Coordinates of C-alpha atoms and ligand atoms in Angstrom, one line a residue:
X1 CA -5.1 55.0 39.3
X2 CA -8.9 54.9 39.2
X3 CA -10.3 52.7 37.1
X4 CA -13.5 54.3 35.8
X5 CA -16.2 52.0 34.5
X6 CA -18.6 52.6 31.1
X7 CA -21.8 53.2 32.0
X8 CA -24.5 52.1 29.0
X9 CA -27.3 53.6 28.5
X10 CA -29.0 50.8 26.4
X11 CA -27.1 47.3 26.2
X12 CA -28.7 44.1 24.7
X13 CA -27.2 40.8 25.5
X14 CA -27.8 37.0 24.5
X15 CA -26.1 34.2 26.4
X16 CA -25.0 31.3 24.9
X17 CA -24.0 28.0 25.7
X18 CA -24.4 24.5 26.5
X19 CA -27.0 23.4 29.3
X20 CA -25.1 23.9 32.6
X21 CA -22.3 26.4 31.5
X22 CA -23.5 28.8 33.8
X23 CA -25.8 31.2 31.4
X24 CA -28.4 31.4 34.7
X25 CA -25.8 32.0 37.2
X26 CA -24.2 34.7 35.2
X27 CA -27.3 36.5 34.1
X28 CA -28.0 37.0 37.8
X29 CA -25.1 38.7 38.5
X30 CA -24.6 40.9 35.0
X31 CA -28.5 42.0 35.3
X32 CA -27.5 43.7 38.7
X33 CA -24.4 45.2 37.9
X34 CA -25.4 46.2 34.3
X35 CA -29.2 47.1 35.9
X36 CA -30.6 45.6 32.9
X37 CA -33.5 42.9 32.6
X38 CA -32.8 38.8 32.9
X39 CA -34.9 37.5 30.8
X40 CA -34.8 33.6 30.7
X41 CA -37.2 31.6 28.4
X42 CA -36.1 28.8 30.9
X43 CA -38.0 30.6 34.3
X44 CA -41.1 31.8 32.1
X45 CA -41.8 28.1 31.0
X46 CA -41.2 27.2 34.7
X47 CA -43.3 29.7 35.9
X48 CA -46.3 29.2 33.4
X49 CA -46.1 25.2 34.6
X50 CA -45.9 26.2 38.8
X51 CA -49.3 28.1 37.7
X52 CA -50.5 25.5 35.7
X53 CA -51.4 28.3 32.8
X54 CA -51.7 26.3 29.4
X55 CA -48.3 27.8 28.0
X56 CA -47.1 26.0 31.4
X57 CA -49.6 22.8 30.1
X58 CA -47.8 23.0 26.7
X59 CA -44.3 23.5 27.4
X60 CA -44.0 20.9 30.2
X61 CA -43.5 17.6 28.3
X62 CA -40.6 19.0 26.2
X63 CA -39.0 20.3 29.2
X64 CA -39.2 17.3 30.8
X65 CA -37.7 15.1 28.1
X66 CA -35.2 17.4 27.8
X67 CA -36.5 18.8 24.6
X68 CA -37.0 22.4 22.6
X69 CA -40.6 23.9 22.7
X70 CA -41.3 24.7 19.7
X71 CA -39.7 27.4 17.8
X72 CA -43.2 29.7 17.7
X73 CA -44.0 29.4 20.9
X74 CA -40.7 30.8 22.4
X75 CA -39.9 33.6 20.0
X76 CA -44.3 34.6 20.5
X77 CA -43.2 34.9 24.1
X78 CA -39.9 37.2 23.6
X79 CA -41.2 39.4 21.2
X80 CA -43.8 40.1 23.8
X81 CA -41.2 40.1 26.6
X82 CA -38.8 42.9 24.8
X83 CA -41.8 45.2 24.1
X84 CA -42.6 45.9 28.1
X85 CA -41.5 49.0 29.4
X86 CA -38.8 47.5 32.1
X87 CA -36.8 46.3 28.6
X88 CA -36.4 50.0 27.2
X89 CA -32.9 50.4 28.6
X90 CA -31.7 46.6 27.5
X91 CA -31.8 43.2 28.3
X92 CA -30.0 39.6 29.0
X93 CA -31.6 37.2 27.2
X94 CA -30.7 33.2 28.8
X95 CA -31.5 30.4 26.9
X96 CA -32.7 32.3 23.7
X97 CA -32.7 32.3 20.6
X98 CA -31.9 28.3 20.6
X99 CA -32.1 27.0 17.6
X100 CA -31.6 28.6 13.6
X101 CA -35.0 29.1 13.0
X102 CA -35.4 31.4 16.1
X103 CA -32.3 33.2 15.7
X104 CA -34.0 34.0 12.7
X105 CA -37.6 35.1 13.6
X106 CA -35.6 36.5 16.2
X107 CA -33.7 38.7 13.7
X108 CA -37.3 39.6 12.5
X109 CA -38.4 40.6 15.7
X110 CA -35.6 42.7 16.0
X111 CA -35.8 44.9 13.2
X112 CA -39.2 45.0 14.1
X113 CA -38.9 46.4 17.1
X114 CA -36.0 49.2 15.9
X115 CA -33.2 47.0 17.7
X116 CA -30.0 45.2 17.8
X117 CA -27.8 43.0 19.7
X118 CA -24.7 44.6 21.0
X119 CA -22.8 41.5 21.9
X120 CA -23.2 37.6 22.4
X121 CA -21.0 36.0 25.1
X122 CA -21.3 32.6 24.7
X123 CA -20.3 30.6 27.6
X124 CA -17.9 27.4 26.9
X125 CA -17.8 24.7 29.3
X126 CA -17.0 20.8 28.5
X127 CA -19.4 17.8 29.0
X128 CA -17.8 16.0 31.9
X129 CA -18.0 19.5 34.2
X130 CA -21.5 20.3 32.6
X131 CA -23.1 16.6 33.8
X132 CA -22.1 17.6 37.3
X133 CA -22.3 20.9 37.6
X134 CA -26.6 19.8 36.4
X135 CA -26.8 16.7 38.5
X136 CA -25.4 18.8 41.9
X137 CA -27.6 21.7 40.7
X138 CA -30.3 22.8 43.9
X139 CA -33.1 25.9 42.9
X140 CA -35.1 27.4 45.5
X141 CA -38.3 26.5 45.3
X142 CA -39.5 30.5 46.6
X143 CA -37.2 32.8 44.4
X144 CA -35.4 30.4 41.8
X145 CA -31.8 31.2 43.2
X146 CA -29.4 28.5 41.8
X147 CA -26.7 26.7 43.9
X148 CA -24.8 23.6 43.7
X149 CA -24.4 20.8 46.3
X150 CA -20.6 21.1 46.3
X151 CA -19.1 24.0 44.1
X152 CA -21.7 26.8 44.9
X153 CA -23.6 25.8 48.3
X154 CA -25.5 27.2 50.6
X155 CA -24.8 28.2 54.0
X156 CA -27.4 25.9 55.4
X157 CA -27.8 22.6 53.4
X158 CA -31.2 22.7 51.2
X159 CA -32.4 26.1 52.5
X160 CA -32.0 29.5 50.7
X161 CA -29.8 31.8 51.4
X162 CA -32.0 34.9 50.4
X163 CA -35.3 33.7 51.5
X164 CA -35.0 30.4 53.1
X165 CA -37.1 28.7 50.7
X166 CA -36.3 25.0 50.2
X167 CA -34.2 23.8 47.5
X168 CA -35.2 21.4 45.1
X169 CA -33.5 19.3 42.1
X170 CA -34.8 20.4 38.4
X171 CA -37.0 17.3 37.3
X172 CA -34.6 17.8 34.1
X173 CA -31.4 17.6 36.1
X174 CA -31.6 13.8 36.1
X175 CA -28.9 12.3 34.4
X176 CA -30.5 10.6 31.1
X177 CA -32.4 13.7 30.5
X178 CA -29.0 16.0 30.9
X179 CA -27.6 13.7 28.3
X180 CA -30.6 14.5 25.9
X181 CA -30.1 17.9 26.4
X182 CA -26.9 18.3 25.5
X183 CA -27.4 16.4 22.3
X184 CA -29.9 18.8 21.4
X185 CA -27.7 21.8 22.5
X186 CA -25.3 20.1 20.0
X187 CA -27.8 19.3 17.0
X188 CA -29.6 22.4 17.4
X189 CA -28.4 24.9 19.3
X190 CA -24.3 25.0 18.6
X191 CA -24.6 26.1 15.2
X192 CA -25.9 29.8 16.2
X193 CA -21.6 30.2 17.4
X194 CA -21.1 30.4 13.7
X195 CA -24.7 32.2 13.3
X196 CA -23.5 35.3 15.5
X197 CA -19.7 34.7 14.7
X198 CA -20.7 36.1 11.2
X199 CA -22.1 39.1 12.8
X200 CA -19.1 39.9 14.0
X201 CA -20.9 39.9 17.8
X202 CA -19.9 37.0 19.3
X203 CA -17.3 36.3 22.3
X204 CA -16.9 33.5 23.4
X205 CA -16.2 33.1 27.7
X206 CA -14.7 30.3 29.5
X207 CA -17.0 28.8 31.6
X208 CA -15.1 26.6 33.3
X209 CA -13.7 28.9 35.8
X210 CA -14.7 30.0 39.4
X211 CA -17.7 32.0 38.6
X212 CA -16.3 35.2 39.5
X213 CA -13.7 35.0 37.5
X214 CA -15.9 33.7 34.5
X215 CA -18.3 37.1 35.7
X216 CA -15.2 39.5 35.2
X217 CA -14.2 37.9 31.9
X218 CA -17.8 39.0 30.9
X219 CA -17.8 42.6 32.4
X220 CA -14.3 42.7 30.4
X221 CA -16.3 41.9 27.1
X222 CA -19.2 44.5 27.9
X223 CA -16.8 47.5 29.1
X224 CA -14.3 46.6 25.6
X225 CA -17.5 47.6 23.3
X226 CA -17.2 51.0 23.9
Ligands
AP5_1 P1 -33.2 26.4 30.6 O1 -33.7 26.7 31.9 O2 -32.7 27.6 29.7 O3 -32.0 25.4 30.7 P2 -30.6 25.2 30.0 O4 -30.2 26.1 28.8 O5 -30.5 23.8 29.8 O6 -29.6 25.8 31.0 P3 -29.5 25.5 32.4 O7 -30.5 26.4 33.2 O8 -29.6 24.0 32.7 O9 -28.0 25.9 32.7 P4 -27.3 27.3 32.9 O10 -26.3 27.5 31.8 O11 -28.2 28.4 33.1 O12 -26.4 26.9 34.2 P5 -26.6 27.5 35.7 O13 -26.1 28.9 35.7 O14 -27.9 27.1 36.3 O15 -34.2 25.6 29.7 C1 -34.9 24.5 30.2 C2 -35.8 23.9 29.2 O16 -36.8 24.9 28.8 C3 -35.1 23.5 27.8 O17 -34.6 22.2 27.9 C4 -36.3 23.6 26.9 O18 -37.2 22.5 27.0 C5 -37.1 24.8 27.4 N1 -36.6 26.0 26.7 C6 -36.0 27.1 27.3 N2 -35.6 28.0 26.4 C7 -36.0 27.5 25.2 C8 -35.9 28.0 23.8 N3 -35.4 29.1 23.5 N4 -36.4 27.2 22.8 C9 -37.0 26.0 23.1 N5 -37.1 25.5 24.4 C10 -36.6 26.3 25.4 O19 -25.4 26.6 36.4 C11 -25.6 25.2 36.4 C12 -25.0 24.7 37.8 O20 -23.6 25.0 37.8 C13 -25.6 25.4 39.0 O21 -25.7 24.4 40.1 C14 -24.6 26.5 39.4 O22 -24.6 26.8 40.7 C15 -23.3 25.8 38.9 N6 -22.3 26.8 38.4 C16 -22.5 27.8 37.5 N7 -21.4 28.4 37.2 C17 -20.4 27.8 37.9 C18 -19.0 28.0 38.0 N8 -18.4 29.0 37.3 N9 -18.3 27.2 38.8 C19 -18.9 26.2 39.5 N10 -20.2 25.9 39.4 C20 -21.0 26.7 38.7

């Protein structure tokens, strides 16, 4: 039997979930397979501070403590993200919105902008597997790919896989500042479950699994909205 897969023509998606679940990881894949845009409030702060812009400036000392950038700031930056022509046909959006407040402006913003959510997979994973899936996490320093020392490596030890670029560790994948994190995934960030649980959008993924298997529970979720 062929399985025939749903094709969308427009498919908006937030990822949720603790620091370390594996939101990046799976964004990369879904964007290619779904062809839709990874966008990742995460990369742009990283980006603005690699070019030293003064969004990079601003952002950088939250970041590094392991703390939110303010709630304007970020949902300024989507709502100018969404709007470019590359976002017509969808999105993924990684690491936003992240607390109440921006799930609100967010909500704003959408209406807005004529648009809606179609689904939010948020991505479960427990503490223990989250501290060292962040503390073995390597990034390439050239394209941002993500592996991990042990559980995701790369076929030459600190070098890139797609570009050879050197990998580095996160300056916020040191252990105290993982900690801080997820207490402010817990205080600030958990309570948008309930926040998109209401809306009757939410699915939650286990995130604990191989990542494969974690990717094809998501392309599950996406092909049952038809
Ligand atoms: P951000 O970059 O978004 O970090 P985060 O949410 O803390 O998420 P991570 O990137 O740490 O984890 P992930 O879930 O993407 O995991 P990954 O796939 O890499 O944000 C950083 C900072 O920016 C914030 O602290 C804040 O300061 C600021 N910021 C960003 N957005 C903001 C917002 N909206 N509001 C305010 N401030 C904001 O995987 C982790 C590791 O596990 C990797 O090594 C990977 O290879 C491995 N792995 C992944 N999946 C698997 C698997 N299934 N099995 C085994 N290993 C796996």
């Amino acid at each position: 039997m062929v399985v025939q897969e749903v094709v969308f023509n427009h498919m908006r998606i937030i990822l949720l979930g603790p620091p370390g679940a594996g939101k990046g990881t799976q964004a990369v894949d879904l964007s290619n397979k779904l062809n839709l845009v990874h966008i990742s409030t995460g990369d742009i702060f990283r980006e603005a501070i690699k070019n030293k812009t003064s969004l990079g400036e601003k952002a950088q000392g939250y970041m590094n403590r392991g703390e939110l950038v303010p709630d304007q700031i970020v949902a300024e930056i989507v709502a100018d993200r969404i709007q470019k022509n590359d976002c017509s046909t969808g999105f993924i959006l990684d690491g936003f919105p992240r607390t109440d407040v921006q799930a609100s402006l967010f909500d704003q913003i959408l209406w807005d902008q004529k648009m809606s959510i179609d689904v939010v997979l948020n991505i479960t994973c427990d503490e223990q597997l989250i501290i060292s899936r962040l503390t073995g996490r390597r990034v390439c320093k050239d394209c941002g790919a993500t592996y991990h020392v042990t559980n995701i490596p790369p076929i030459k030890e600190g070098i890139c896989d797609h570009c050879q670029g050197v990998l580095f560790q996160r300056e916020d994948d040191k252990k105290d500042t993982i900690i801080n994190r997820l207490k402010v995934y817990n205080e600030q960030t958990a309570s948008l479950i309930d926040f998109y649980k209401q809306k009757n959008i939410l699915v939650s993924i286990d995130g604990s699994l191989p990542k494969e298997e974690t990717f094809e529970n998501m392309m599950d979720a996406v092909n049952s909205l038809n």
